[in-house]
Short mmCIF file of C-alpha atoms and ligand atoms in Angstrom, two decimals:
data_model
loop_
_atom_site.label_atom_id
_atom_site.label_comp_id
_atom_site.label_asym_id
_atom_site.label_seq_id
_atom_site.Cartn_x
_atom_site.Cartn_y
_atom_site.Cartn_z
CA UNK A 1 67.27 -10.28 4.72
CA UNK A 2 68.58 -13.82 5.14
CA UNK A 3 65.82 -16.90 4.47
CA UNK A 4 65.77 -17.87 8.39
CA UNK A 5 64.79 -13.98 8.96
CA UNK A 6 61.92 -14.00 6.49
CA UNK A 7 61.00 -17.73 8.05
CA UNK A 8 60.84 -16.37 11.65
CA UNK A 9 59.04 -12.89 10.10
CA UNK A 10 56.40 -14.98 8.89
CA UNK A 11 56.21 -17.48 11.89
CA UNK A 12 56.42 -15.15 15.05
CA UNK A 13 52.98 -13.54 14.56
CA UNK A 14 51.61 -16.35 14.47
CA UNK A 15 52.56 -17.52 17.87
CA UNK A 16 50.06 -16.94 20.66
CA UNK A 17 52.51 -15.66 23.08
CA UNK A 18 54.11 -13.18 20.56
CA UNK A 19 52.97 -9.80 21.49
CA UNK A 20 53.41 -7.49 18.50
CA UNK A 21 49.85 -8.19 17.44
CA UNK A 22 49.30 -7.34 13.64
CA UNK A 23 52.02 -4.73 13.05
CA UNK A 24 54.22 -4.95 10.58
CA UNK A 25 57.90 -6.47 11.41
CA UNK A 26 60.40 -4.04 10.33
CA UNK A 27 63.30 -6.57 11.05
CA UNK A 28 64.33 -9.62 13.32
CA UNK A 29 67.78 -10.08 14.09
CA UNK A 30 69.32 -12.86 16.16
CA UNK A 31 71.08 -10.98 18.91
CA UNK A 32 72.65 -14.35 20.91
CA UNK A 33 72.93 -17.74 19.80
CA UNK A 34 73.77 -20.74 22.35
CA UNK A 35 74.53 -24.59 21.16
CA UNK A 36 72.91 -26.68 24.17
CA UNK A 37 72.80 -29.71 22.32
CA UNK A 38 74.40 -30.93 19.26
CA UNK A 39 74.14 -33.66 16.37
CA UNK A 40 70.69 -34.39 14.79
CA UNK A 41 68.38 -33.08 16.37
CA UNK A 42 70.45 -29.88 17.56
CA UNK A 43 69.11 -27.29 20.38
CA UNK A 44 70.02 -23.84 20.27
CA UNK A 45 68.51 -20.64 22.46
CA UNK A 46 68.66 -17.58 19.92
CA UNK A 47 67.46 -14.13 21.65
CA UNK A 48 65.62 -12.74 18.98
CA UNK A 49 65.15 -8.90 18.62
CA UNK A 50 62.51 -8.19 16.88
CA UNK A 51 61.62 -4.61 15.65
CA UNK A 52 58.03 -3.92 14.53
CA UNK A 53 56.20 -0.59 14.20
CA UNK A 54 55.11 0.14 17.67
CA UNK A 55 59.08 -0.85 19.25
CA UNK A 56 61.50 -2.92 19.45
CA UNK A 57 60.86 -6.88 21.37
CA UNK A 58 63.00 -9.30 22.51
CA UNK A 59 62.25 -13.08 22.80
CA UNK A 60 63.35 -16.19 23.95
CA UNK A 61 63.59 -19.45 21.10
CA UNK A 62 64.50 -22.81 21.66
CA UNK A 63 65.40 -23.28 18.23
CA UNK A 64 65.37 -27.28 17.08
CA UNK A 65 66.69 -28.40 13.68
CA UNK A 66 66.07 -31.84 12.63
CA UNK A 67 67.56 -33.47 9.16
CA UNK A 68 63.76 -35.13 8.96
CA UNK A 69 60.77 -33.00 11.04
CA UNK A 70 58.89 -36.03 12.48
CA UNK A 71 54.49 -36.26 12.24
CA UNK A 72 54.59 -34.88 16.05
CA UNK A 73 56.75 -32.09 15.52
CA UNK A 74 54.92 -30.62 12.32
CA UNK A 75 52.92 -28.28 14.45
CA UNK A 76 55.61 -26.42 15.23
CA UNK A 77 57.59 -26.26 11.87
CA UNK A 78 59.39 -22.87 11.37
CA UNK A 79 60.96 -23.68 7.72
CA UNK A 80 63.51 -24.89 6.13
CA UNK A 81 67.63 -24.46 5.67
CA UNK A 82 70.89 -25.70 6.34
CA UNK A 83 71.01 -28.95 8.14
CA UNK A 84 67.35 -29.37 7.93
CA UNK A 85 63.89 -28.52 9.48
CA UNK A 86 63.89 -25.62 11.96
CA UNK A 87 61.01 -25.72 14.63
CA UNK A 88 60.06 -24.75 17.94
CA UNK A 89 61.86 -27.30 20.13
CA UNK A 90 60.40 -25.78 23.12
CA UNK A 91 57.95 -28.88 22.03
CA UNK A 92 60.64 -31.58 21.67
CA UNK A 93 61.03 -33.74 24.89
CA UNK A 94 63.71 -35.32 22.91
CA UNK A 95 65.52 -31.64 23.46
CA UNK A 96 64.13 -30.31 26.39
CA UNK A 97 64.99 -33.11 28.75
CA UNK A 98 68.78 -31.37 28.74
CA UNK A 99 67.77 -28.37 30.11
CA UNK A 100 66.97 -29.77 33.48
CA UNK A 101 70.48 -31.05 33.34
CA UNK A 102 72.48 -27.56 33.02
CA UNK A 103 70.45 -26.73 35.95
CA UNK A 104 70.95 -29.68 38.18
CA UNK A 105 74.46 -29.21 37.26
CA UNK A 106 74.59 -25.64 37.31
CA UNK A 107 76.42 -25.31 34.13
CA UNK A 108 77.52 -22.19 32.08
CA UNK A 109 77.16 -22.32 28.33
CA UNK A 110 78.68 -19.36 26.59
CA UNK A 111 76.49 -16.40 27.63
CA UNK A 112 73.87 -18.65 29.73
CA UNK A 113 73.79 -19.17 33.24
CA UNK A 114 71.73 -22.10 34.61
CA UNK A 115 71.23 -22.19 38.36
CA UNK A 116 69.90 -24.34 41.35
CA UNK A 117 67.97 -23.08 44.46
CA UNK A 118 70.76 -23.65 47.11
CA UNK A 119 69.14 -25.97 49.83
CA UNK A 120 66.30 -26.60 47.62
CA UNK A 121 68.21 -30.78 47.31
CA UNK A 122 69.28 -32.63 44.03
CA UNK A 123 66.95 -32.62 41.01
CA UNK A 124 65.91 -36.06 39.54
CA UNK A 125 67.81 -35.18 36.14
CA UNK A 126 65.76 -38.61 34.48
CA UNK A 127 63.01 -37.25 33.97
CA UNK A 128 61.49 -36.22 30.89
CA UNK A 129 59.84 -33.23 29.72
CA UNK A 130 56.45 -32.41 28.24
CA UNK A 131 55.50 -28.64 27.35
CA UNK A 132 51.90 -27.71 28.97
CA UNK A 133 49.41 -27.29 26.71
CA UNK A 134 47.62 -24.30 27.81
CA UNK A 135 50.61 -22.26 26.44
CA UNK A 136 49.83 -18.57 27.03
CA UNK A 137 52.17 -15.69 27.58
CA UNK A 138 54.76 -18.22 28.66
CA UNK A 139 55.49 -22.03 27.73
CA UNK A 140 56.00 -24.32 30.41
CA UNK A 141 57.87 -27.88 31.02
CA UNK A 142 56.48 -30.43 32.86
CA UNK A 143 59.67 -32.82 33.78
CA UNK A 144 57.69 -35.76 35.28
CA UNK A 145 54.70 -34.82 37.55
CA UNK A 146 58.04 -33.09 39.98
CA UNK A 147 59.05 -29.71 38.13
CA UNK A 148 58.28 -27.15 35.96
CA UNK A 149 59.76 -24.62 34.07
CA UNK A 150 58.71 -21.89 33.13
CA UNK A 151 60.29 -20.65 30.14
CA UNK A 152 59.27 -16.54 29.38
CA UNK A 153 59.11 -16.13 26.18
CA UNK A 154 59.14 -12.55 25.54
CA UNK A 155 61.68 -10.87 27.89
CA UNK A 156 62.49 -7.80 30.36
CA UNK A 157 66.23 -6.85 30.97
CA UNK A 158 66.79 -7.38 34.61
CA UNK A 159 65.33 -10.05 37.03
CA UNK A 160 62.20 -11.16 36.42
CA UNK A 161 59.66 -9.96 39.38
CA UNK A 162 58.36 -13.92 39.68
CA UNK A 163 62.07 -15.14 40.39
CA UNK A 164 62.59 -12.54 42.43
CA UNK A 165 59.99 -12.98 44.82
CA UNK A 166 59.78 -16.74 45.15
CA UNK A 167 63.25 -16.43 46.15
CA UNK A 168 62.41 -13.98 48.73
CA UNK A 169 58.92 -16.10 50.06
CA UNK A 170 60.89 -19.13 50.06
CA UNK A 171 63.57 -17.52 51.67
CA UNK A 172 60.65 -16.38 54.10
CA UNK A 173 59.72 -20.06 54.67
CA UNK A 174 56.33 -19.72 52.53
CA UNK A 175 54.24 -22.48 52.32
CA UNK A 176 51.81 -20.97 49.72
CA UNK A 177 53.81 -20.92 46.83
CA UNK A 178 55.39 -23.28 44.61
CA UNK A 179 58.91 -24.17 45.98
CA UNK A 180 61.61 -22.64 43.57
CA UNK A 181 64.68 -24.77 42.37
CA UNK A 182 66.15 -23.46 39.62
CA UNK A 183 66.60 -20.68 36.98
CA UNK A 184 68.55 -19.54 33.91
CA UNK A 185 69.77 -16.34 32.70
CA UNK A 186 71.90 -14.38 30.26
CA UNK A 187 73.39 -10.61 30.27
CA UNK A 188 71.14 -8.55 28.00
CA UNK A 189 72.47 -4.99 28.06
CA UNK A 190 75.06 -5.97 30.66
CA UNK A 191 72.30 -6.93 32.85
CA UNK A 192 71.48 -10.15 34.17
CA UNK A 193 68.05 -11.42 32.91
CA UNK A 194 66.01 -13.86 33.66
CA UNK A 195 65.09 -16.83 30.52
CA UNK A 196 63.50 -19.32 32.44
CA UNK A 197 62.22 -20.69 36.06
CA UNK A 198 62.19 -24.04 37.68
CA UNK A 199 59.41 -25.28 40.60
CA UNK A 200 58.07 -27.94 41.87
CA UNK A 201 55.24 -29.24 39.84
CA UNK A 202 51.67 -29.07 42.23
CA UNK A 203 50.52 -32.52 41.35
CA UNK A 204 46.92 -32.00 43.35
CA UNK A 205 46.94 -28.38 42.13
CA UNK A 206 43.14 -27.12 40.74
CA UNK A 207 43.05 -24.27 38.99
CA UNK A 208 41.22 -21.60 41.20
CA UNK A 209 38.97 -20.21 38.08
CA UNK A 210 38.66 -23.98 37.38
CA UNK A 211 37.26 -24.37 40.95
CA UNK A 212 35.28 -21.24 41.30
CA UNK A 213 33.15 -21.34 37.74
CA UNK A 214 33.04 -24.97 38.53
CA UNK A 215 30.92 -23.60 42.00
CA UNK A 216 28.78 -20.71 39.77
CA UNK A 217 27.90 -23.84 37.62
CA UNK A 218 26.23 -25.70 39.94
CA UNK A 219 24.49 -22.72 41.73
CA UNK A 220 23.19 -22.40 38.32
CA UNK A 221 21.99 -25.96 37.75
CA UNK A 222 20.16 -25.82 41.30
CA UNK A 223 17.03 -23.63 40.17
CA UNK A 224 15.58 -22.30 43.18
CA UNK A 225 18.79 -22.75 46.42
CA UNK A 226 21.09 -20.05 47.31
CA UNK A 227 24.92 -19.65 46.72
CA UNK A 228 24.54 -20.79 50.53
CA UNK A 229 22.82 -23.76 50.16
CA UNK A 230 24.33 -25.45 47.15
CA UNK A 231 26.92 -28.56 47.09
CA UNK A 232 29.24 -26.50 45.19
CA UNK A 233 29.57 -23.47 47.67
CA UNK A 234 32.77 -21.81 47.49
CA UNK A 235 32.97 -19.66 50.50
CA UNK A 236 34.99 -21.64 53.01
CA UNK A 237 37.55 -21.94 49.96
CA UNK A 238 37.22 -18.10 49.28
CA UNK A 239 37.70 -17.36 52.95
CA UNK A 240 40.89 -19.89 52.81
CA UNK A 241 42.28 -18.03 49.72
CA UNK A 242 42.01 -14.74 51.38
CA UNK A 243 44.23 -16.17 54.45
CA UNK A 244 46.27 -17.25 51.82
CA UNK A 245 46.84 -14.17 50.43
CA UNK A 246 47.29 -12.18 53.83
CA UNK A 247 49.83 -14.89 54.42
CA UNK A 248 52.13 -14.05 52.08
CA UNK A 249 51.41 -10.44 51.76
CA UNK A 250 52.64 -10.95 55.22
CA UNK A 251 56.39 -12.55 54.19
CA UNK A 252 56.57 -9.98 51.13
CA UNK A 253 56.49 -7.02 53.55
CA UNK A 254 58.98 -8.96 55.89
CA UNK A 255 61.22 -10.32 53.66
CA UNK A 256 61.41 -6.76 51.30
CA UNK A 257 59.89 -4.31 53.30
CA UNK A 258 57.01 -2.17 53.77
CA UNK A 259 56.43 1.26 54.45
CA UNK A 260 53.60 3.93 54.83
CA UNK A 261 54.93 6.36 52.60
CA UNK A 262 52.14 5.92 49.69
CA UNK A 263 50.74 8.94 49.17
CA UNK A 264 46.78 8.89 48.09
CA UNK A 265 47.42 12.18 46.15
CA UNK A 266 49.70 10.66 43.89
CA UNK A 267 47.48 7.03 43.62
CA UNK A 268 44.43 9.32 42.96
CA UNK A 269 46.33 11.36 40.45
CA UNK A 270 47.73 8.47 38.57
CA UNK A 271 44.16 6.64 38.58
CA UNK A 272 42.29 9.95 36.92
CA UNK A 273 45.04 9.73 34.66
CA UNK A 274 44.01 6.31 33.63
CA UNK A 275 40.30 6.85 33.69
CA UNK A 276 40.91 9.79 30.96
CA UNK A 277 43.17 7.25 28.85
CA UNK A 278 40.51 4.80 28.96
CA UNK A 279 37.63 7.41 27.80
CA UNK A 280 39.47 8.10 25.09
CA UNK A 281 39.12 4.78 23.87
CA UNK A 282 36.14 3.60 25.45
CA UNK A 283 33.32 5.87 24.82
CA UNK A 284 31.04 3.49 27.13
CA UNK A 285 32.61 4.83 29.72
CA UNK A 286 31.47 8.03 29.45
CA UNK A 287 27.88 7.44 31.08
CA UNK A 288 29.81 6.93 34.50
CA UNK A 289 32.99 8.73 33.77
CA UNK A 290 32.14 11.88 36.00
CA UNK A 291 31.32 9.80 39.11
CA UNK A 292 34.13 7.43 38.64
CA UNK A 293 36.29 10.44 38.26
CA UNK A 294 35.19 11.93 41.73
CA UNK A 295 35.66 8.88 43.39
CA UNK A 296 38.95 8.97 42.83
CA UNK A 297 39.14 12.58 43.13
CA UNK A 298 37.77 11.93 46.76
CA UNK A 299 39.68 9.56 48.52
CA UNK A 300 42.70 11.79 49.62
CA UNK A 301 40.45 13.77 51.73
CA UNK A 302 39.90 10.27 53.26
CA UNK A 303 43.05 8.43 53.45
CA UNK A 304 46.40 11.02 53.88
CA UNK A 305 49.11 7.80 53.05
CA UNK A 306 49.26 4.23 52.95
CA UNK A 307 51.52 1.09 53.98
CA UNK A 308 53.58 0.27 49.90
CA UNK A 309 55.37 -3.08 50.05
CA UNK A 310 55.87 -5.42 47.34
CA UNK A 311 52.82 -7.27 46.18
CA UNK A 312 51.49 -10.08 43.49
CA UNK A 313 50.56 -7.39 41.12
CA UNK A 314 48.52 -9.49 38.82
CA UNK A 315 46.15 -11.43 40.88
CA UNK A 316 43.02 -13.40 40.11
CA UNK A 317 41.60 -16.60 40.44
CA UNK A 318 43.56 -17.90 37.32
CA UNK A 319 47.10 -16.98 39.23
CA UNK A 320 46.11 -19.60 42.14
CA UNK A 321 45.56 -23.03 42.59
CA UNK A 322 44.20 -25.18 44.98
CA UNK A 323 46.30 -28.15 46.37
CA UNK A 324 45.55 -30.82 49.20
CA UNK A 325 47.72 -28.69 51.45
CA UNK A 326 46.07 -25.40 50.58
CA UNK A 327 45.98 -22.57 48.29
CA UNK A 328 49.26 -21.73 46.53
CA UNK A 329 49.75 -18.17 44.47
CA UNK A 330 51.96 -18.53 41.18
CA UNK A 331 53.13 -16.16 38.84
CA UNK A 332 54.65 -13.48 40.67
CA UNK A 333 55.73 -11.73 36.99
CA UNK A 334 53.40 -8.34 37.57
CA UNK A 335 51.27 -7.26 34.60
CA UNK A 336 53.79 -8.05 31.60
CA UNK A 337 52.31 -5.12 29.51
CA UNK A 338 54.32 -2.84 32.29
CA UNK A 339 58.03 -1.73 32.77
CA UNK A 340 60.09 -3.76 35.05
CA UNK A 341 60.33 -0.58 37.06
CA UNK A 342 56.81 -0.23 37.54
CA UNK A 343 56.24 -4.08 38.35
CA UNK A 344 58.69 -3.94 41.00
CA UNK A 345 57.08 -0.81 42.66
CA UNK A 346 55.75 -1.02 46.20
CA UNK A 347 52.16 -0.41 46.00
CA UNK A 348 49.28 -1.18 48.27
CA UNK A 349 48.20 -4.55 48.85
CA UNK A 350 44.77 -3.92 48.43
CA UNK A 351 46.02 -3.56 44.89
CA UNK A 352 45.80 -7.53 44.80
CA UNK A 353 42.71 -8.21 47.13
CA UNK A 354 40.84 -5.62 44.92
CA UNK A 355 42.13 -7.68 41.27
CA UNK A 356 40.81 -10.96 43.30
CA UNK A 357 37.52 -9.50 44.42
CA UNK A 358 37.16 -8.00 40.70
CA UNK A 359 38.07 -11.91 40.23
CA UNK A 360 35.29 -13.37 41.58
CA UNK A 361 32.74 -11.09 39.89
CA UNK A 362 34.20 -11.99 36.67
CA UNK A 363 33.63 -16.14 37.41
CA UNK A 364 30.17 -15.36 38.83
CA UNK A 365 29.13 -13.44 35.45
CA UNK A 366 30.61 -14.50 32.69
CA UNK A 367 28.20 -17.20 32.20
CA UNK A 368 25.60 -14.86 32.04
CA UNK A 369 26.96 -13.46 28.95
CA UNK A 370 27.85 -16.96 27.33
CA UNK A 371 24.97 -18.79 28.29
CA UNK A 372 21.74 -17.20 30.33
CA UNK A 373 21.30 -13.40 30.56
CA UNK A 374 17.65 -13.92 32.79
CA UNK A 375 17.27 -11.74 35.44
CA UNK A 376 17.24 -15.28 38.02
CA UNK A 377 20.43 -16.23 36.99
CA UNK A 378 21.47 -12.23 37.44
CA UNK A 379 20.33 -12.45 40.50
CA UNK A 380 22.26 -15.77 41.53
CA UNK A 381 24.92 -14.43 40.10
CA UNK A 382 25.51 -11.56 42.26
CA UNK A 383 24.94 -13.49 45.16
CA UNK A 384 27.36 -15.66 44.52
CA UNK A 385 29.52 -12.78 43.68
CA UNK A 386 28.95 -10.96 46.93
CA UNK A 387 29.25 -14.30 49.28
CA UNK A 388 32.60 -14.88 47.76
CA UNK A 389 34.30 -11.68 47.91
CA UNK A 390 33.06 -11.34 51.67
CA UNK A 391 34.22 -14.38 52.58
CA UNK A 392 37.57 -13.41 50.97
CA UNK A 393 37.93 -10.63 52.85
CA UNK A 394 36.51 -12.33 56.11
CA UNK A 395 39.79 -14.76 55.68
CA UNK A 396 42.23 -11.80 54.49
CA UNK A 397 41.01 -10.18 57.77
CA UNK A 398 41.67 -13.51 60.29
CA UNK A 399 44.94 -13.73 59.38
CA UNK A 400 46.38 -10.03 58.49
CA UNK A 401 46.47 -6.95 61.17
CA UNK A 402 44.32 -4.92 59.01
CA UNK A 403 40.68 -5.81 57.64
CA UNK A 404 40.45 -4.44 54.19
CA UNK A 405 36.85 -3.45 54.66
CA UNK A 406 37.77 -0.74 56.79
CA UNK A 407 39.65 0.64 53.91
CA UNK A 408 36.88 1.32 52.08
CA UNK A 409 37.55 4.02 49.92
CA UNK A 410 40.97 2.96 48.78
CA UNK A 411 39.62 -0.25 48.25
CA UNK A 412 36.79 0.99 45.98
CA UNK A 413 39.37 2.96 43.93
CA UNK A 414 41.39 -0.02 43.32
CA UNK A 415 38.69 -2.30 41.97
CA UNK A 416 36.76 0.70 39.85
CA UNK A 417 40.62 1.40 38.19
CA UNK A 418 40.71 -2.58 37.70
CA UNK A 419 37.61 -2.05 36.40
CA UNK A 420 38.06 0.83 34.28
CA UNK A 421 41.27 -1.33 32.54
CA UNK A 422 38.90 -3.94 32.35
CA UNK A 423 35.98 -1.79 30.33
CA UNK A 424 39.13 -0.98 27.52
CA UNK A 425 39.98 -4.53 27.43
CA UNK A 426 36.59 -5.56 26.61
CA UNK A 427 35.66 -3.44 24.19
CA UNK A 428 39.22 -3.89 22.06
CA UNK A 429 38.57 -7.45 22.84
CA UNK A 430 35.19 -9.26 23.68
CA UNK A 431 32.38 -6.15 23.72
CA UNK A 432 29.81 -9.00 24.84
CA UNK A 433 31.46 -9.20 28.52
CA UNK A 434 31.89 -5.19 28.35
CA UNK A 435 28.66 -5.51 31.28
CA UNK A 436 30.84 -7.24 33.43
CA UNK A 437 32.84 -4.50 34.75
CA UNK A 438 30.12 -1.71 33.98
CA UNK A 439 27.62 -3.88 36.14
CA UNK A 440 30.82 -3.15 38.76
CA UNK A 441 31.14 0.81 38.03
CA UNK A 442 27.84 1.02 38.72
CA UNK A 443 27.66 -0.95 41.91
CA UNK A 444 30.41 0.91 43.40
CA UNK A 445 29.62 4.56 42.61
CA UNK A 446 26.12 3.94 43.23
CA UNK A 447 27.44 2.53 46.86
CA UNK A 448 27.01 5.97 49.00
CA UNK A 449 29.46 5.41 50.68
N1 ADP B 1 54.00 -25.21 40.00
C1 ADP B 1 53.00 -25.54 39.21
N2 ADP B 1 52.38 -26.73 39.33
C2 ADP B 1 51.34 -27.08 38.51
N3 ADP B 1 50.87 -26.28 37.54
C3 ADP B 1 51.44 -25.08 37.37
C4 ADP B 1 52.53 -24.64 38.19
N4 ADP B 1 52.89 -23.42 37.78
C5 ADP B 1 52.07 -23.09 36.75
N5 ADP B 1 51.19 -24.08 36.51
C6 ADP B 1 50.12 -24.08 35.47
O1 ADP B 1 50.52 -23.29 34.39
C7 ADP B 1 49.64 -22.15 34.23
C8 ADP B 1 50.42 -20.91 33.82
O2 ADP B 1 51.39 -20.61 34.80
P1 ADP B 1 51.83 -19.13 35.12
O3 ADP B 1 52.99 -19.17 36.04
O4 ADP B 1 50.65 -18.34 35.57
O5 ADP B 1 52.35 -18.65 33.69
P2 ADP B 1 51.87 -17.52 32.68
O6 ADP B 1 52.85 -16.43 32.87
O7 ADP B 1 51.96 -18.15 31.35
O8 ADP B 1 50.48 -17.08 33.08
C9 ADP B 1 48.96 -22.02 35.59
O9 ADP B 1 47.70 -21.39 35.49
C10 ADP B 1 48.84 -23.46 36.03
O10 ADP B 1 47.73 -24.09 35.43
MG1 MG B 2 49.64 -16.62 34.90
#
């Protein structure tokens, strides 16, 4: 094992996007390595393959090395070798900035392949770049308050679903997403894959969770009105953001298709399947596990097959934002813990406007759990809860063909399997919001209908 090996051994678990958790890394080999810019400081992408105990990983590192690491870059120190200080120069500007040209210019650098939306006009190539702070699965570049690029850190062979279908909305002439402008890619396993996407930056973007908890907040402060009668109500936003979502549910099915081939068997098959999974490793489940399970046994007597196209696949209120022109959707990627094959599935949209509604509960409640637990706030809380997701649907209705209130029970089976994913998450993860989606289980199997 060389030193830069044992350095990146150390280093990658200690990343917040890296998603091998604690297991042990077996090896890490550098698979592709591109100069983008040379001298001191130098840029190179590496592909890094990294094999741990549960599988094998592939990521994405902008790899800086500097002769001196400056104060502002110590954050991000890898270690040390040839030539200098290796560090994550995803977080030097000084770097960054170049990217932005290969895509303007639509360069090819060895194996990489950067590339412009065609019609989408020139790119303002002096601007510089500042990586987003909130860095989650992803870290993004904010070149001026005009673009940003998203740059995926951990990666899929093949197209990545969010590329994919901004291309096709924009294509579609969407106006609720962020306009696309540019990508890059490389050949991993002789297929093309997607590093890294470019859009125009949402300067009066709000993020939706940002919004709605902001509304829950002050129903909370306003002791004795109603989710109706406070300042910050959120309905007429709610019933915009279901429009929204109709909208381009709308110019998925157009642009890529939709058929009524889903068969409930199958879904109902699939989501028992799930449900005995999640027993297995949450034993709070058990309490409602037999009337979850014939919910879901159920619906095929109801529903025979359903309309499949492709959808958001990992929608909530953290996947929108709120801009003076309206709501916008981003992040088109699909669950990342999937397959490719199983992100780019048709599936129902109700898939999305039940991981929305599931949403909104989440923003009404989880103050309850930080902050007051009284049975008031409860109260409020549900409320608030209940407006929202009606008024959702009331705006998904207006604008779609269908009203997804008169799809009831495939409906309910989409939010209690969200909500049985959810009850697993919560216990591996934060057992003190684990009420959150029980408080749902229970609400919809107690529902008799
Ligand atoms: N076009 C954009 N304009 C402004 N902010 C954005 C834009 N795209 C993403 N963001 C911000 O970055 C966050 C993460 O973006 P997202 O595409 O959801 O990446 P991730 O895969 O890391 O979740 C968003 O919640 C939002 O705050
Ligand atoms: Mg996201």
């Amino acid at each position: 094992m060389d030193a830069f090996e044992k350095q990146l051994r150390e280093w990658l678990p200690t990343q917040r996007w890296y998603a091998g958790g604690a297991r042990t890394i077996e090896r890490v080999a550098v698979e592709q390595r591109t100069e983008l810019v040379s001298g001191d400081p130098s840029l190179q992408l590496l592909l890094l393959s990294v094999e741990h105990t549960g599988g094998t990983d592939r990521y994405q590192l902008f790899l800086g090395t500097r002769s001196r690491l400056t104060g502002r870059l110590a954050h991000v120190h890898i270690g040390d070798g040839e030539g200098g200080a290796y560090y994550d120069a995803a977080h030097d500007s000084e770097l960054t900035d170049r990217l932005l040209e290969l895509v303007a210019g639509q360069a090819e650098v060895g194996p990489l392949r950067f590339r412009s939306v065609p019609g989408a006009g020139p790119l303002d190539v002096t601007l510089h770049s500042l990586a987003i702070p909130h860095e989650q699965t992803n870290t993004s570049l904010v070149y001026g308050e005009e673009y940003i690029l998203k740059t995926f850190r951990r990666l899929v062979t093949g197209t990545n679903p969010d590329l994919e279908l901004h291309l096709a909305l924009v294509r579609a002439g969407s106006t609720h997403i962020a306009e696309p402008l540019g990508w890059y890619e490389t050949d991993v396993d002789a297929e093309p894959t997607t590093l890294g996407l470019l859009q125009r930056f949402l300067r009066t973007g709000t993020d939706g969770w940002l919004l709605a908890t902001g509304s829950v907040r002050d129903l909370y402060a306003e002791a004795d009105l109603h989710a109706d009668e406070v300042g910050g109500d959120f309905a007429a936003e709610s019933e915009r953001l279901g429009a929204a979502t109709a909208a381009v549910h709308h110019d998925l099915a157009e642009a890529l298709g939709a058929e009524p081939t889903g068969s409930a068997a199958e879904l109902s098959r699939t989501m028992r399947e799930h449900l005995a999974e999640a027993r297995r490793e949450a034993p709070s489940l058990a309490v409602h596990a037999r009337a979850i399970d014939e919910r879901f046994a159920a619906f095929p007597d109801q529903v025979d097959t359903f309309t499949v196209q492709r959808v958001h696949g990992d929608y909530h209120l953290g996947q929108v934002m709120r801009t003076t022109d309206g709501w916008v959707l981003l992040d088109f990627e699909g669950e990342p813990e999937h397959p490719l094959e199983y992100r780019r599935a048709k599936t129902s949209p109700l898939k999305d406007i039940a991981g929305m509604l599931r949403s909104f509960d989440y923003a009404a409640e989880h103050l309850l759990v930080e902050q007051y637990g009284d049975p008031q706030h409860e109260y409020r809380a549900r409320e608030w809860s209940a407006r929202n997701r009606e008024a959702f649907c009331v705006g998904y209705a207006d604008e779609a063909d269908t009203d997804p209130r008169e799809q009831r029970a495939l409906l309910h089976a989409f939010e209690l399997d969200k909500a049985v994913y959810e009850v697993v998450y919560e216990s591996r993860h934060r057992p003190s919001w684990l009420r959150i989606p029980m408080n749902a289980i229970e609400r919809i199997v107690g529902d008799s209908d």
